[in-house]
Structure formats: structure tokens, C-alpha cells
Backbone as numpy.savetxt, mean C-alpha at the origin, in Angstrom:
# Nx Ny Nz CAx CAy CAz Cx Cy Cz
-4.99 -34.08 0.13 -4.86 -32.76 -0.43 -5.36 -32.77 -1.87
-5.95 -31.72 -2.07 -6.71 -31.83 -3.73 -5.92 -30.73 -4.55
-5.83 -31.54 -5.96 -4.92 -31.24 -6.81 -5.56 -29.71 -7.03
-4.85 -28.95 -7.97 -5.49 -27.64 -8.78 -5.86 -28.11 -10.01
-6.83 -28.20 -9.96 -7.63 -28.10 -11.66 -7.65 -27.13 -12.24
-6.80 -25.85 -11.92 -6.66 -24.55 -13.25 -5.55 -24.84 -14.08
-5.87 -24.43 -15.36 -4.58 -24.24 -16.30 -3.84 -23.29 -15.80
-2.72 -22.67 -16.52 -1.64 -21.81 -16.22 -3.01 -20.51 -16.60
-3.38 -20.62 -17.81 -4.30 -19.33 -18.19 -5.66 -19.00 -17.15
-6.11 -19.81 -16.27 -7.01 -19.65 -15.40 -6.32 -19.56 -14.32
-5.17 -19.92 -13.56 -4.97 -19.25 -12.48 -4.36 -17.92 -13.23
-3.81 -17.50 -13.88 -3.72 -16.34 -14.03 -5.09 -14.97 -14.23
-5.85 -15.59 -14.59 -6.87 -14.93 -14.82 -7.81 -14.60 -13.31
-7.49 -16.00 -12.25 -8.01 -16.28 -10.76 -6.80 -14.67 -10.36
-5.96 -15.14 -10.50 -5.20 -13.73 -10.18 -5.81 -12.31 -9.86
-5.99 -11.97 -11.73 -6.21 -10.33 -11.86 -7.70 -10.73 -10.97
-8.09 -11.56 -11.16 -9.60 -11.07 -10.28 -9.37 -11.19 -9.01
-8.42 -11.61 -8.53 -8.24 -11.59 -7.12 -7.96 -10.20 -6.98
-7.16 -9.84 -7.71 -6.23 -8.43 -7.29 -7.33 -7.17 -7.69
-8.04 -7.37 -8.66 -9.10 -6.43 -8.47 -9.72 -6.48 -7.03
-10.34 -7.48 -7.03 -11.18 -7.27 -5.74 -10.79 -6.99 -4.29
-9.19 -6.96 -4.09 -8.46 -6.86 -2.90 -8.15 -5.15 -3.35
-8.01 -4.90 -4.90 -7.68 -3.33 -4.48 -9.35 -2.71 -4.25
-10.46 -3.12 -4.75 -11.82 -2.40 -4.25 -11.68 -2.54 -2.96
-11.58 -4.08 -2.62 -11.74 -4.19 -1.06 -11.21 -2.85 0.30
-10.24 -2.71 -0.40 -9.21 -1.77 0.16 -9.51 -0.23 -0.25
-10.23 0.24 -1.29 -10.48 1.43 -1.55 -12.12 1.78 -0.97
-12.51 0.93 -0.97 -13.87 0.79 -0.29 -13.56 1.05 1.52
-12.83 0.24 2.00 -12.39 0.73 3.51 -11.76 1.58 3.58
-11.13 2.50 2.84 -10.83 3.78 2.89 -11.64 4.93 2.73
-12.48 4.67 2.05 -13.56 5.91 1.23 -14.43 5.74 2.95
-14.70 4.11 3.54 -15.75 4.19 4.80 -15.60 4.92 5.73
-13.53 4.79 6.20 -13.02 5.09 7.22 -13.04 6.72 7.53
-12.86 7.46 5.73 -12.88 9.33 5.80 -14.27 9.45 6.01
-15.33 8.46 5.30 -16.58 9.50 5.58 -16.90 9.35 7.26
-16.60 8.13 7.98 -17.02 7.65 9.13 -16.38 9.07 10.05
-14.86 9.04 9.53 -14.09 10.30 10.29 -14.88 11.86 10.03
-15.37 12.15 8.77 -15.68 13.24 8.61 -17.21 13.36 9.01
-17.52 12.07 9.45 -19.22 12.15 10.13 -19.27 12.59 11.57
-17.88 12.46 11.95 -17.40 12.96 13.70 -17.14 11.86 14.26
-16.63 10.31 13.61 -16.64 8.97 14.28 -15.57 9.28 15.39
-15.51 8.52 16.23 -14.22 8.42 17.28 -13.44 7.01 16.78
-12.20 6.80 17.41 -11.37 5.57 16.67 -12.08 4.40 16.99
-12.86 4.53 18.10 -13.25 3.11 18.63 -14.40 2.73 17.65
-15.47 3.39 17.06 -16.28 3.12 15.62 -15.25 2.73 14.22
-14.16 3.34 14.16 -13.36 2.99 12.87 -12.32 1.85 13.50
-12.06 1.77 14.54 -11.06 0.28 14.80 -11.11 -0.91 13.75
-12.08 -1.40 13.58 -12.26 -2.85 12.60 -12.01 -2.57 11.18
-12.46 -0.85 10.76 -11.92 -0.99 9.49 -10.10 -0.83 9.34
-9.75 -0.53 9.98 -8.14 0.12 10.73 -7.40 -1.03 10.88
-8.02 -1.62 11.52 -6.99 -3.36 11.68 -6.86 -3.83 11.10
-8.14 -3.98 9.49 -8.47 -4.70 8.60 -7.36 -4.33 7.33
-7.41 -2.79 7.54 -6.55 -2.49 6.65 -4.49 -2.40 6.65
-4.80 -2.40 8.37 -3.03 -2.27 8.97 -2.62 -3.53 8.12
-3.58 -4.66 8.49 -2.60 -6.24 8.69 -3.00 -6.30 7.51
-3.91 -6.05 5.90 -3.71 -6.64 4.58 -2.41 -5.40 4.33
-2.12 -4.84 4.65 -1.43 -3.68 4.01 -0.01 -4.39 4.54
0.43 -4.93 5.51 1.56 -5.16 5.96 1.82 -6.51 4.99
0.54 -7.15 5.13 1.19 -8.90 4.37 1.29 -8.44 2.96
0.83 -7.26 2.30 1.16 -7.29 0.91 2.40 -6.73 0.70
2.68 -5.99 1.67 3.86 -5.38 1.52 4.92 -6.49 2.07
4.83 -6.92 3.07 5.54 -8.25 3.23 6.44 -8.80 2.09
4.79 -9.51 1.59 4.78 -10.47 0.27 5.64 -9.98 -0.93
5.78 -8.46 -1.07 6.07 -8.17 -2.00 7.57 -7.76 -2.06
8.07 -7.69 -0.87 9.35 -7.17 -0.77 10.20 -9.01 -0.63
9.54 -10.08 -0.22 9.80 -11.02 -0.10 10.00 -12.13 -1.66
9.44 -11.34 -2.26 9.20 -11.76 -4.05 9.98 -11.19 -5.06
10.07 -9.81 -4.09 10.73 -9.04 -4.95 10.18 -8.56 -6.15
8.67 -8.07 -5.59 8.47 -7.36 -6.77 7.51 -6.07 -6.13
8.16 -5.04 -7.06 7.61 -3.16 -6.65 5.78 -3.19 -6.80
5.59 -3.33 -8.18 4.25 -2.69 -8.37 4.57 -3.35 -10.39
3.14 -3.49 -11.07 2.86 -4.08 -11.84 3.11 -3.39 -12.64
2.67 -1.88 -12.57 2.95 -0.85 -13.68 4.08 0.17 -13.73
4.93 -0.25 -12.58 6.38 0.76 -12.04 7.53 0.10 -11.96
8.43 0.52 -12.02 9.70 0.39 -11.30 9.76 0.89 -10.33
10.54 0.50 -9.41 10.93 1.50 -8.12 11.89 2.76 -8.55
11.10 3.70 -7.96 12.44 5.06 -8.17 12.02 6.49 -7.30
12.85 7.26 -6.85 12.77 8.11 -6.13 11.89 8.57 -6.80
11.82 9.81 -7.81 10.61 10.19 -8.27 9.29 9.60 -8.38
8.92 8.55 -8.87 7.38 8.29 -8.04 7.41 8.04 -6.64
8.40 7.77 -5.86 8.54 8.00 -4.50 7.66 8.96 -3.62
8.12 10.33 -4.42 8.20 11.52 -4.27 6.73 11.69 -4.24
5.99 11.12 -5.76 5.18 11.35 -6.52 3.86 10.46 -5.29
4.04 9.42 -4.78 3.09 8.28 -3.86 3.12 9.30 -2.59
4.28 9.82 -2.36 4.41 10.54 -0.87 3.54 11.79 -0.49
3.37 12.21 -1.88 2.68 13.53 -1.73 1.55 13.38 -1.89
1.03 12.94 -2.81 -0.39 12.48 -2.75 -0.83 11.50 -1.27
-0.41 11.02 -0.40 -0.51 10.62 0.82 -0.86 11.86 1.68
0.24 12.75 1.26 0.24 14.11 2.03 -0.35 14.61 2.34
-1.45 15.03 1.26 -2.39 15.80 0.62 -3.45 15.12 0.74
-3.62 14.17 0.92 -4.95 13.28 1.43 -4.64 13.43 2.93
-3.92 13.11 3.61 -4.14 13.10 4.91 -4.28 14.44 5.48
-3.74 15.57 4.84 -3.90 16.95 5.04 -5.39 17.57 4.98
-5.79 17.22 3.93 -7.19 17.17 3.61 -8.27 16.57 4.73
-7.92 15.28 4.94 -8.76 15.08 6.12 -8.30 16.01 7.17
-7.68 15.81 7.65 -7.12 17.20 9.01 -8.07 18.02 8.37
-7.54 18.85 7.86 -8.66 20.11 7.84 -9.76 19.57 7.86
-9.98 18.50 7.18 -11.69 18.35 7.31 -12.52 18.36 8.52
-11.24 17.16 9.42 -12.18 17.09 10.78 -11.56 18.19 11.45
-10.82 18.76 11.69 -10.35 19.75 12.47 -10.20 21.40 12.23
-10.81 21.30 11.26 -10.86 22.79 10.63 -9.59 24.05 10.86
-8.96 23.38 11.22 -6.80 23.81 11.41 -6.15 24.06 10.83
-6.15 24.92 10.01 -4.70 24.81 8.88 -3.14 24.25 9.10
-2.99 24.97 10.20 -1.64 24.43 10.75 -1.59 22.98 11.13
-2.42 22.41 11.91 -2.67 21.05 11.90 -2.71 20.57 10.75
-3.65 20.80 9.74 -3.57 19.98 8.30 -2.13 19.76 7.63
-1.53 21.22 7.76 -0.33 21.31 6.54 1.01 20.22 8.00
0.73 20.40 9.19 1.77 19.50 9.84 1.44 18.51 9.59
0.29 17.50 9.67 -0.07 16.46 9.53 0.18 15.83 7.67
0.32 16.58 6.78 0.57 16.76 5.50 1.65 16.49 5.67
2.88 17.21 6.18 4.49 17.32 6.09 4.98 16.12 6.50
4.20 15.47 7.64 4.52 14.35 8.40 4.60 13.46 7.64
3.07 13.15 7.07 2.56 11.86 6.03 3.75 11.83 4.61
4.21 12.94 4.54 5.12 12.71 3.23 6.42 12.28 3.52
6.74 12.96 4.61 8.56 12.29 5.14 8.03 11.11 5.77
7.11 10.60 6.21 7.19 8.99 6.75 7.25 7.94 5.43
5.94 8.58 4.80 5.74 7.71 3.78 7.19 7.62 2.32
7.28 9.10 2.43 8.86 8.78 1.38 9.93 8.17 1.95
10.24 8.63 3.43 11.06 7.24 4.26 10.48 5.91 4.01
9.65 5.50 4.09 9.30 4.19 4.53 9.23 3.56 2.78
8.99 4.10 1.75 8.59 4.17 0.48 10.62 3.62 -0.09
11.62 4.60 0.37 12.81 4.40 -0.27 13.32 3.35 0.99
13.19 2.65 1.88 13.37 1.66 2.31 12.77 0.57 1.90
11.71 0.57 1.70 11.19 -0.81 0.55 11.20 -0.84 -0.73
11.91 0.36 -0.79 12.43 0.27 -2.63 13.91 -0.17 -2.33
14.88 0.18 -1.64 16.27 -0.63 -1.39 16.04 -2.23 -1.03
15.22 -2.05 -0.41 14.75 -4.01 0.02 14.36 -5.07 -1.37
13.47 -4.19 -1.91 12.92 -5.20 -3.04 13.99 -4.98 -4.31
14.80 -4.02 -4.04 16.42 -4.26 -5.05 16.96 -4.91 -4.84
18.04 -5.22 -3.29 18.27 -6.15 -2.80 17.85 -7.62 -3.11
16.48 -8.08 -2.75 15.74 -8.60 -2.94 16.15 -9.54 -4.71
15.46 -8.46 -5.78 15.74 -8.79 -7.08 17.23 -9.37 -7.51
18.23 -7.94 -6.51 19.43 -8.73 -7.10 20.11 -10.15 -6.55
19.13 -10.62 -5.27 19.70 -11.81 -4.73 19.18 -12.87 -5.49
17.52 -12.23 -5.94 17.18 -13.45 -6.77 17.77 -13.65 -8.24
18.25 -12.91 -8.73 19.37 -12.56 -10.23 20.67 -13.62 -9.83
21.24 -13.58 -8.55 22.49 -14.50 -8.27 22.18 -15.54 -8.03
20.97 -15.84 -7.49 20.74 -17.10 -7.36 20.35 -18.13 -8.73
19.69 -17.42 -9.76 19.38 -17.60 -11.01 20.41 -17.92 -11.64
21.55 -16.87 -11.61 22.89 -17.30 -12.54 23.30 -18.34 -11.83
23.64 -18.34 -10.44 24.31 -20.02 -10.18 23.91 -21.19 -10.23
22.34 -21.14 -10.87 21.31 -22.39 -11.25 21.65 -23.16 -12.54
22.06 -21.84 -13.23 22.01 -21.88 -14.99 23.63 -22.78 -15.14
């Protein structure tokens, strides 16, 4: 097995460039997947970008509730909750209308994306609390 030859200041730096390029990576298969959808694709043309994005999206979220940590520039809290949910909303609403030219479809498909995502959003904000405060007890009984 071969040692790491980075300092503490170069893997940190291996870091942010990792994490840049995993959030392009990821905004780039999103921007492919709406235009592919709004070109008239069917799922079976967008499948590979879809899988690609289910399973990095699950291991980061994984990873992160497992570390116990929210997001770099946040705390966890209902209000940006609120704030991530709707903007989900409103993007996925947006596409609806786009490909389906529906209002009622858009604004249901909108309503949906915000109660899943603010459900699913204040369940991994109770987890990665949890989470923090187990790693806080485990810390004090070290010390």
C-alpha cells in the first residue's frame, strides 16, 4: 500500500478541487437531463444521466449524515429548509410546464416536489443533529 505524499495543506486543497468538480459534474447532468427532457427525450435516452445522478446524490448524502455534517455554508434549519424546498418546486414545476404545457400538472408536480423534498430535507436535518450530538458525547468521554 502506498503512503500519501500530501501535506495537511494539499490534501485540503485536493479537497475544494474535488468538490468543485463533483458540484459541476452534477450541475452539468442536470442542465443535460432538462434540455434532453425539453428536446422531447423519453426516460430511456436520459436513464444514464438519472442513475448517475440517483447513486452520487445518495452516497453524498449518505456520507454526510454519517459525518455529521449539513452543508459548508449552513446550518441546518427549517427556514432554509423551506427556502431548498421551494426552489426544487419551482424548478420541477417549470419543467412540467415546459414539457407538458399543463398548468395544473406543473403547479401539482411543484406542490409535490416541495412536501417531499421539505420532508425528506427535515429528516436529514434531525439525523445529522443526532448524528453531531453523538459525536459531541463521544468527544467528551475521550477528553
Amino acid at each position: 500500500m502506498r503512503s500519501n505524499i500530501l501535506d495537511e495543506r494539499e490534501r485540503q486543497l485536493l479537497g475544494r478541487i474535488e468538490h468543485i468538480a463533483l458540484n459541476a459534474t452534477q450541475v452539468l447532468l442536470s442542465v443535460l437531463i432538462v434540455i434532453q427532457l425539453l428536446m422531447g427525450a423519453d426516460f430511456r435516452q436520459i436513464a444514464g444521466e438519472c442513475i448517475v445522478m440517483v447513486i452520487v446524490g445518495i452516497g453524498m448524502i449518505a456520507g454526510y449524515v454519517y459525518y455529521g455534517i449539513w452543508d459548508t455554508d449552513a446550518a441546518p434549519s427549517r427556514n432554509g429548509n423551506i427556502r431548498y424546498a421551494g426552489i426544487s418546486g419551482v424548478c420541477l414545476g417549470l419543467l412540467v410546464a415546459g414539457i407538458t404545457r399543463h398548468v395544473l400538472r406543473a403547479l401539482l408536480a411543484a406542490v409535490l416536489m416541495f412536501l417531499l423534498t421539505f420532508g425528506l430535507l427535515n429528516i436529514l436535518m434531525k439525523s445529522v443533529e443526532k448524528r453531531q450530538t453523538q459525536q459531541a458525547e463521544a468527544y467528551e468521554r475521550d477528553e
